[in-house]
Short mmCIF file of C-alpha atoms in Angstrom, two decimals:
data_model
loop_
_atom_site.label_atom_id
_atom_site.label_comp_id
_atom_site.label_asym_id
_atom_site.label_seq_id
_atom_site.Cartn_x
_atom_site.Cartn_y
_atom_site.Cartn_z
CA UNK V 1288 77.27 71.77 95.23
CA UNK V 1289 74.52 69.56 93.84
CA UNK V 1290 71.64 71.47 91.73
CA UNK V 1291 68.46 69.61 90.09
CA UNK V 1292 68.01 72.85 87.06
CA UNK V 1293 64.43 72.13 85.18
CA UNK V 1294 65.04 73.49 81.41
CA UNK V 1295 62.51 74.99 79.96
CA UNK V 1296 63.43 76.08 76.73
CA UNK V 1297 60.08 76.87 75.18
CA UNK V 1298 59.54 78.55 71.65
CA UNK V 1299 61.19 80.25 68.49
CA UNK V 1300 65.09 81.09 69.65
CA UNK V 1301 64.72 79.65 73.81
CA UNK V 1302 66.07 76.02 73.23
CA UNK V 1303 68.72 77.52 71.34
CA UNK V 1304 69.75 80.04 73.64
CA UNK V 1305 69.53 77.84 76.77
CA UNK V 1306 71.44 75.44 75.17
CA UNK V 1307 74.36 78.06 75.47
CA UNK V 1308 73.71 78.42 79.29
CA UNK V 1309 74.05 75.15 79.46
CA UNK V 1310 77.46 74.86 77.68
CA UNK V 1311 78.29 77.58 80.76
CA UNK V 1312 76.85 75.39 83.43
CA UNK V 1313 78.96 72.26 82.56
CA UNK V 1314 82.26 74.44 82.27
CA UNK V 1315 81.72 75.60 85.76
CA UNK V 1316 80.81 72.10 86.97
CA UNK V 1317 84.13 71.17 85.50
CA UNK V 1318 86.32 74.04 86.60
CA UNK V 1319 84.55 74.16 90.56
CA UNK V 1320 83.80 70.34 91.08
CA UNK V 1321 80.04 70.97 91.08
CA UNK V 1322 76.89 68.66 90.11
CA UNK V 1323 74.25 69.62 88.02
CA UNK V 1324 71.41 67.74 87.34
CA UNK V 1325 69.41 68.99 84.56
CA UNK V 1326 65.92 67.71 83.19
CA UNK V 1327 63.65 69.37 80.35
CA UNK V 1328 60.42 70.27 80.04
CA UNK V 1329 58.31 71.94 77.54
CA UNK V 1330 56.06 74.86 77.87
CA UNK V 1331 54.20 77.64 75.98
CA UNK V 1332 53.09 77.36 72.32
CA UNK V 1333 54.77 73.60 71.76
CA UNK V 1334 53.19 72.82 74.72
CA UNK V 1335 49.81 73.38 73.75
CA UNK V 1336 50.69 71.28 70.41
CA UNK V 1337 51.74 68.84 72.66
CA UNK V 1338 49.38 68.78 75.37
CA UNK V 1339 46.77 71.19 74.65
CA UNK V 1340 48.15 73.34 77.57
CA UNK V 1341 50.69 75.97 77.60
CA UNK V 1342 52.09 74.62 81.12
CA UNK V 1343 51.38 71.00 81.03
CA UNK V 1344 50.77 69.22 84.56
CA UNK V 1345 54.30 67.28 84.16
CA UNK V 1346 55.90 70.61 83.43
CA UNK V 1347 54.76 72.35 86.97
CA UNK V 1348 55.78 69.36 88.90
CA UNK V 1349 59.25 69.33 87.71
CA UNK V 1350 59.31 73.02 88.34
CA UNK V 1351 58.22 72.52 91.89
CA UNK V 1352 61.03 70.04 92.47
CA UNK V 1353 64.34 71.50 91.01
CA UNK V 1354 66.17 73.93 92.72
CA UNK V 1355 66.24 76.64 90.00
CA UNK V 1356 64.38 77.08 86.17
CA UNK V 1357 66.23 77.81 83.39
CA UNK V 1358 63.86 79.38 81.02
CA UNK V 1359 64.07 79.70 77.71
CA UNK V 1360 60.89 82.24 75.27
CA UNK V 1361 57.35 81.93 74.96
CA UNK V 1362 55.48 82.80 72.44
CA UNK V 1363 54.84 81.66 68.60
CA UNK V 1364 53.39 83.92 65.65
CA UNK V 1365 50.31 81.90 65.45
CA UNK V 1366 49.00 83.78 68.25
CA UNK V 1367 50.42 86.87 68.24
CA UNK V 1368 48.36 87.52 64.68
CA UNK V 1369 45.16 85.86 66.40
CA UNK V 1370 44.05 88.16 69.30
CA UNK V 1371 40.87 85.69 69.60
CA UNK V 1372 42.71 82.85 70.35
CA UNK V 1373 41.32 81.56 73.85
CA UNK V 1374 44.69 79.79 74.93
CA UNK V 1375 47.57 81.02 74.20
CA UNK V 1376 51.60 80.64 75.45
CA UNK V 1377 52.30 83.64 77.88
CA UNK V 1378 49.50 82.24 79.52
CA UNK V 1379 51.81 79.32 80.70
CA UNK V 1380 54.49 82.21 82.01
CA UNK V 1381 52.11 83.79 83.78
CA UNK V 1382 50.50 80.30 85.26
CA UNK V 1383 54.41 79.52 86.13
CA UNK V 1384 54.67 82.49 88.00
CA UNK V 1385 51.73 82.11 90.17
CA UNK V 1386 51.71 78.74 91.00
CA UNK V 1387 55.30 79.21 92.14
CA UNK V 1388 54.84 82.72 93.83
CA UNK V 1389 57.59 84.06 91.89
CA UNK V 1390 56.71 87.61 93.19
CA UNK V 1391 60.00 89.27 92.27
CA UNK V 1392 60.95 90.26 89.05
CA UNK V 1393 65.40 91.42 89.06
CA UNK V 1394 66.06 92.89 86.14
CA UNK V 1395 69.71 94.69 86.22
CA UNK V 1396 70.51 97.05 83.38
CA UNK V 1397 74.58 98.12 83.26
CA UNK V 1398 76.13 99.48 80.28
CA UNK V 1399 79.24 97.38 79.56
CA UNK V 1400 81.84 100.49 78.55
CA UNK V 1401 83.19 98.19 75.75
CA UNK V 1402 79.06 98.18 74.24
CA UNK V 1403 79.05 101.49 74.64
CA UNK V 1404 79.28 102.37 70.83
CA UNK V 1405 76.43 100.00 70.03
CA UNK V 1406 73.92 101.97 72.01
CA UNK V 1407 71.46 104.05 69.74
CA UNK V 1408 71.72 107.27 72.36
CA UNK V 1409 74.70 108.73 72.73
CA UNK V 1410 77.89 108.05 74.62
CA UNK V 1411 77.62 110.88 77.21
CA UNK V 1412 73.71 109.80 78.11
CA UNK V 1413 74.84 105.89 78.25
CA UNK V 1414 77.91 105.88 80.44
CA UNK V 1415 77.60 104.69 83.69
CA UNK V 1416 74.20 103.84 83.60
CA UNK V 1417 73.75 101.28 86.33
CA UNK V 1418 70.22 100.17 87.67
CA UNK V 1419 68.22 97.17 88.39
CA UNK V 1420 64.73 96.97 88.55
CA UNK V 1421 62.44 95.58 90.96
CA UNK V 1422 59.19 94.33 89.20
CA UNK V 1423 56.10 92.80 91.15
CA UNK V 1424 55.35 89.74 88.91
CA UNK V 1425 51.93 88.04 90.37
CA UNK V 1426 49.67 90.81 90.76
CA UNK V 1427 47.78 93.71 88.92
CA UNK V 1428 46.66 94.24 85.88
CA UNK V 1429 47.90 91.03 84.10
CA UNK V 1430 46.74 89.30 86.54
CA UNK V 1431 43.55 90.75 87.69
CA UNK V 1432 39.71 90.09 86.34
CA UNK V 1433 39.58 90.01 82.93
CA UNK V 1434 35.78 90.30 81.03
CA UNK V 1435 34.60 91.12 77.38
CA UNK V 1436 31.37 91.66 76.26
CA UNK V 1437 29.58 88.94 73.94
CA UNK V 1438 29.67 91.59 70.63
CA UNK V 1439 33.15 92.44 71.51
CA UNK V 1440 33.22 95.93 71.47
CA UNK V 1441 33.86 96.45 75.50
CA UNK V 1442 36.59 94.83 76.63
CA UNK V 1443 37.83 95.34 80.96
CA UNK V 1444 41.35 94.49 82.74
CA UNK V 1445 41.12 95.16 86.48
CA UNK V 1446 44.04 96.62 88.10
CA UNK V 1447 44.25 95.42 91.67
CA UNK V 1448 46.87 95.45 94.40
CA UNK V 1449 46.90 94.15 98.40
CA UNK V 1450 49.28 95.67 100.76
CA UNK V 1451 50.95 92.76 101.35
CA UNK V 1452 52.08 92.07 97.75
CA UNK V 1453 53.38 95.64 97.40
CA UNK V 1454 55.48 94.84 100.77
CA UNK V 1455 56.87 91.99 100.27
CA UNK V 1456 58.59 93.07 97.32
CA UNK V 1457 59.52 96.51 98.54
CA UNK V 1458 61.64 94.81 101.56
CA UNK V 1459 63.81 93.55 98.78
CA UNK V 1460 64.20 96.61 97.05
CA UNK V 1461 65.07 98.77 99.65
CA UNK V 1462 67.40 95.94 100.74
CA UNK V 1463 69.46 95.69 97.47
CA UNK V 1464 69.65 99.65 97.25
CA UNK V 1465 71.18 99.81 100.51
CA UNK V 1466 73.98 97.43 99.51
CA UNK V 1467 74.09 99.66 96.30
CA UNK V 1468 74.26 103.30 96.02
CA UNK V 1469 71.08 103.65 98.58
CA UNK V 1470 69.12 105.52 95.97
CA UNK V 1471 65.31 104.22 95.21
CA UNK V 1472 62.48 105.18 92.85
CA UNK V 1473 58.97 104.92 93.32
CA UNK V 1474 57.59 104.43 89.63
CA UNK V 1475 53.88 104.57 89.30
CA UNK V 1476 50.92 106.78 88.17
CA UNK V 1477 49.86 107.87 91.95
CA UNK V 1478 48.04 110.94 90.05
CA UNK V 1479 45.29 108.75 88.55
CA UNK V 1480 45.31 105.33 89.74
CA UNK V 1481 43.80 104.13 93.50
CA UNK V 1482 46.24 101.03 92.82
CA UNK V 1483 49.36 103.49 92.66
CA UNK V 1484 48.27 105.70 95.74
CA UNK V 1485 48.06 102.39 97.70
CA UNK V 1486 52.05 101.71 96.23
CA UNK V 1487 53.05 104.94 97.42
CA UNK V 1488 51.34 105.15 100.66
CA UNK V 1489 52.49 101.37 101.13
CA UNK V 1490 56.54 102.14 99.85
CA UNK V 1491 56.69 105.44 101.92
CA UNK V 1492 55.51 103.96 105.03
CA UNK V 1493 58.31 100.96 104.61
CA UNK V 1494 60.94 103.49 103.59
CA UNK V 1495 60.82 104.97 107.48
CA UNK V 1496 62.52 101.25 107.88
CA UNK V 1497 64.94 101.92 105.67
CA UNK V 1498 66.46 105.54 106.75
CA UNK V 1499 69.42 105.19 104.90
CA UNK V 1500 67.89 104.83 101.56
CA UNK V 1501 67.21 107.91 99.40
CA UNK V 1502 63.15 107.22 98.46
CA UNK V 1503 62.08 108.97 95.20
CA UNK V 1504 58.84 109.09 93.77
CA UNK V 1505 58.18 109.33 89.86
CA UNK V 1506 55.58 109.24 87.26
CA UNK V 1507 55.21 106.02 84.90
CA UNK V 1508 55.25 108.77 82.22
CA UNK V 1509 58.28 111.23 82.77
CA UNK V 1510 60.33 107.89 84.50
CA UNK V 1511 60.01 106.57 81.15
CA UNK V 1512 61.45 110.03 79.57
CA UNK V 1513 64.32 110.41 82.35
CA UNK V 1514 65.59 106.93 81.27
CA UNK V 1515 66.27 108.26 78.36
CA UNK V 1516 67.55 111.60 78.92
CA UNK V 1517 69.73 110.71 82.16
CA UNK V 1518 69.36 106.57 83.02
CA UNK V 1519 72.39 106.87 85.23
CA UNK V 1520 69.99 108.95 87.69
CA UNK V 1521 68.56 105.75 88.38
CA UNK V 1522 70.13 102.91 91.17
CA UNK V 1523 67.36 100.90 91.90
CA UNK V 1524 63.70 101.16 90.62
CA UNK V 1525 60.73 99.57 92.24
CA UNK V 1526 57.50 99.35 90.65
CA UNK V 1527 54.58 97.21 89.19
CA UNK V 1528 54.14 94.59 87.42
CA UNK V 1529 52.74 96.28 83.82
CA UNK V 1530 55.48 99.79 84.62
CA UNK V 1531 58.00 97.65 85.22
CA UNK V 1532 57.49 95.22 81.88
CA UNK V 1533 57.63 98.40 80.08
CA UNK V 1534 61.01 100.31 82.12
CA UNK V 1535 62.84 97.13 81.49
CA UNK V 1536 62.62 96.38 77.94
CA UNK V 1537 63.37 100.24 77.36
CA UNK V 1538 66.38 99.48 79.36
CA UNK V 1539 67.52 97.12 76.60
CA UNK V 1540 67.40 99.94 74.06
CA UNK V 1541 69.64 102.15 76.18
CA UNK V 1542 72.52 98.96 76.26
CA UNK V 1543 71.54 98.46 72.52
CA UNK V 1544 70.13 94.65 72.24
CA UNK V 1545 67.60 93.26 73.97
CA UNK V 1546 69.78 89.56 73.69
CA UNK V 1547 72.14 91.62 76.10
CA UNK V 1548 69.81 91.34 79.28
CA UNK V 1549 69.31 89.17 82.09
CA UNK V 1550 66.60 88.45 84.91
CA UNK V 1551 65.79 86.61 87.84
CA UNK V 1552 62.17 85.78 89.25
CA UNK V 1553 62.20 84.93 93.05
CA UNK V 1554 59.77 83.51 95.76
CA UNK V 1555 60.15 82.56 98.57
CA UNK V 1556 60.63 78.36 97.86
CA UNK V 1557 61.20 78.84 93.95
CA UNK V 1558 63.39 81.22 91.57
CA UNK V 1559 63.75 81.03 87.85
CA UNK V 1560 66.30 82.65 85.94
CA UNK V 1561 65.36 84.03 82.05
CA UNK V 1562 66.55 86.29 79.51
CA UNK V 1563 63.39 88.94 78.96
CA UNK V 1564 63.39 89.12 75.61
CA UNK V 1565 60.74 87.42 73.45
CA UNK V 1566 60.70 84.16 71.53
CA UNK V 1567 61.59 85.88 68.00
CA UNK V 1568 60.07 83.14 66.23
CA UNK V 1569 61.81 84.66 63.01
CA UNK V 1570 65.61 83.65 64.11
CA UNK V 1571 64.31 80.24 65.04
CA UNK V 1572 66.87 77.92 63.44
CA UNK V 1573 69.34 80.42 61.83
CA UNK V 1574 71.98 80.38 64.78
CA UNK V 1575 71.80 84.19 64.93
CA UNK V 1576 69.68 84.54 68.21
CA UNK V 1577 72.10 86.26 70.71
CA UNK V 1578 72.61 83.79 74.16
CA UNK V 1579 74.17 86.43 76.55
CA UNK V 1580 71.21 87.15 77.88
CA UNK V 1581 70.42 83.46 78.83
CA UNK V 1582 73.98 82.86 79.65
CA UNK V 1583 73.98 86.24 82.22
CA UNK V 1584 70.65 84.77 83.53
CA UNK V 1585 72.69 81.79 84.62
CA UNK V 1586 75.18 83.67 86.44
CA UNK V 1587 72.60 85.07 88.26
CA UNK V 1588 71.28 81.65 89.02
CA UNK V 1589 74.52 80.56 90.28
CA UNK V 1590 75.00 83.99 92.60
CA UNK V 1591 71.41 83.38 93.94
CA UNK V 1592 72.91 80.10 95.60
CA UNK V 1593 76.11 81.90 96.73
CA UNK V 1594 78.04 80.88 93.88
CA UNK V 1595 79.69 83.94 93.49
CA UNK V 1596 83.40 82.94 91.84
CA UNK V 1597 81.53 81.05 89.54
CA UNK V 1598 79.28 83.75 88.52
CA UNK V 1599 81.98 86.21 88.31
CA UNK V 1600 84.08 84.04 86.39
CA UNK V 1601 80.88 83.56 83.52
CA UNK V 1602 80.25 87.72 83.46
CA UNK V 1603 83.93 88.04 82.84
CA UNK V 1604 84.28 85.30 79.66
CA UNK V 1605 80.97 87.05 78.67
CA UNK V 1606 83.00 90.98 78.70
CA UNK V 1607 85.98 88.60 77.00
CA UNK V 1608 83.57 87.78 74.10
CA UNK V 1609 82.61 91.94 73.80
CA UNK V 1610 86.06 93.10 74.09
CA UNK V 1611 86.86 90.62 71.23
CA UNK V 1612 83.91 91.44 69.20
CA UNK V 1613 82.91 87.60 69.38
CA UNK V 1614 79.17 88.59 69.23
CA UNK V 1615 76.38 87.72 67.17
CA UNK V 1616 74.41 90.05 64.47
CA UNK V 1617 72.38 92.05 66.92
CA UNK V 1618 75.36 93.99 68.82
CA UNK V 1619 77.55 94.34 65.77
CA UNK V 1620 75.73 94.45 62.41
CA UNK V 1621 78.49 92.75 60.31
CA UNK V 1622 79.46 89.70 63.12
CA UNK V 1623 79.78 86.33 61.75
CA UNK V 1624 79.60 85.08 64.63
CA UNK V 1625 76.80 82.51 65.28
CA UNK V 1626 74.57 81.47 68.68
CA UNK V 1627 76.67 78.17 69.00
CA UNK V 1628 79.92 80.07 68.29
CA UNK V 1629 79.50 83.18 70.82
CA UNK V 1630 78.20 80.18 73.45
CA UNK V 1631 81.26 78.09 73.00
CA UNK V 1632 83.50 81.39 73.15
CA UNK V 1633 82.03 82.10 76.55
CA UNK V 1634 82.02 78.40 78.08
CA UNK V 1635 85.23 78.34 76.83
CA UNK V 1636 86.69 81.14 78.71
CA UNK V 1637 85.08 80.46 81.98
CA UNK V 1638 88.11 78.41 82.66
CA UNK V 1639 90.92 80.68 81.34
CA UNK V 1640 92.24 82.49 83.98
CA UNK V 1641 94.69 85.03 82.35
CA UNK V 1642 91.42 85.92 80.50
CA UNK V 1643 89.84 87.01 83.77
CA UNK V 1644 88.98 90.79 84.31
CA UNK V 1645 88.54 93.28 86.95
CA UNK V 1646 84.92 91.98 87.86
CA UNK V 1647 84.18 94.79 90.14
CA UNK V 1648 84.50 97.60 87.72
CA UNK V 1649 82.90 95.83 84.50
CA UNK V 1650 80.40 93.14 86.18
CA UNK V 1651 76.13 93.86 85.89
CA UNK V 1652 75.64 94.62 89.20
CA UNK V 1653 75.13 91.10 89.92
CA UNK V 1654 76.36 90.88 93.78
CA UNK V 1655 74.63 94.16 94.29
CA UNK V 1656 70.94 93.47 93.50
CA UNK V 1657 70.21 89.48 93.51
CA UNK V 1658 71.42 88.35 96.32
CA UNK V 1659 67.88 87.79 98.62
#
């Protein structure tokens, strides 16, 4: 197979960890007689030192024209301590996502059993948690009408949702739970919001399509509780676009890193495949920034164009590089192991087949949730 791949490695620790996808990429072009094409790009806060925009015309373009994004972390320090800052990175993200009507956000949080020990909750509430989580990504309140008043003290985000956003990302939902464990929650705040009652009225009517999947209903507020109490209730969660930024980045403190977790955002011409955790600006340059979550991001990149021996093969060198303890800082406190080191590990091992494992029992849900 031939893939054009724009990199987009952005700020603080995303070159470095994309590099390490990379590394993976050209292993399984090697071992499966593929042909990658790959061309960078910048975006976020070197972008606007650049170009004076966080996603510069050129940028979009290439975007438009590869098959899949690799992306990297936004964000720089500069402008997280400036709140008045009038352009700033994530608004290059969220520009990205629009313009390519990424409207799917696939974030899939498994507990590896050989992690388990690094989790900050205990083993019995950990094991066998096993969800992914469906995020809308272009609407509501991130992206609705904005508006501060001119002394500052009254500030307004408008939370607004059609139908047809809410449906078009349901459909996949309900279509990955029934090749899971045909279990899905309704996460919103249908007890306050107009926005949520239209989700739930919207998701309940779909579900009569769907009348082999389990539909639950729960409250942004105790759905963030029962995650932590009992996350292996959950199979797949569907909600909105600020519920689910919050659900999945408590999902990395239940596997115990937030370096451990992949994602995929997919439309219906583009997808992009990212690690969601943030640019941590203070890593930047000290080979300590942990690249699993890039590197599972490109398996998922590779599954999403049927590539599924090739995916496998990178989720089981990245389990090889866990049951070895070849990880960096963040998963085991006293590693030594570096971002280059744990990346050449892993490209390493895609190719060794008496490394390969039982894929079914210790992959991340992969094959069950991204396929679209």
């Amino acid at each position: 197979m031939q893939l054009k791949i724009a990199l987009l490695g952005g700020d603080g620790i995303g070159p470095e960890v994309l590099a390490q996808s990379v590394k993976c990429l050209k292993a399984i072009e090697e071992t499966f007689n593929h042909n990658f094409e790959y061309i960078e790009a910048s975006v976020g806060a070197i972008a606007i030192t650049d170009t004076g925009k966080p996603l510069p015309d050129a940028t979009l373009k290439l975007c438009r024209e590869a098959d899949a994004i690799l992306f990297g972390a936004i964000g720089g320090l500069e402008y997280d301590n400036n709140p008045e800052a009038k352009v700033r990175p994530e608004q290059g993200l969220l520009r990205l996502r629009k313009e390519l009507g990424l409207f799917a956000n696939i974030r899939p949080v498994k507990m590896f059993n050989s992690l388990i020990k690094n989790s900050p909750l205990k083993e019995h509430i950990v094991r066998g948690t096993d969800m992914v989580i469906f995020r809308e990504l272009t609407g509501g309140i991130y992206f609705g009408q904005k508006s501060i008043s001119e002394d500052g003290t009254r500030a307004s985000d408008v939370c607004e949702y059609t139908e047809q956003e809410i449906s078009r990302v349901a459909h996949l939902a309900f279509k990955a739970a029934k090749k899971r464990k045909k279990k899905l929650t309704l996460v919103d705040k249908a007890n306050v919001l107009e926005s949520s009652r239209l989700w739930r009225k919207t998701v309940t009517e779909i579900s009569k399509s769907y009348p082999d999947v389990e539909l639950q209903t729960m409250f942004i507020d105790n759905a963030a509780v029962q995650m932590m109490l009992k996350p292996s209730q959950f199979d797949v969660i569907l909600t909105d676009n600020m519920f689910g930024d919050i659900l999945s980045d408590q999902g990395s403190v239940i596997i115990g890193s937030v370096g451990l977790l992949p994602s995929a955002s997919i439309g219906v011409d583009n997808a992009m495949f990212e690690p969601f955790h943030g640019s941590y600006p203070q890593a930047k340059g000290k080979n300590i920034a942990n690249p699993v979550a890039s590197i599972l991001s490109t398996a998922m990149l590779l599954q999403h164009y049927g590539l599924d021996e090739e995916a496998n093969s990178i989720v089981s060198a990245v389990h090889e590089s866990f049951v070895k303890n070849v990880v960096t800082p963040d998963v085991l406190g006293s590693s030594k192991y570096g971002t280059d080191y744990v990346g050449d590990f892993i490209s390493e091992h895609i190719v060794d087949s008496d490394e390969i494992l039982n894929i079914n029992d210790e992959n991340i849900g992969l094959g069950k949730s991204t396929i679209i």
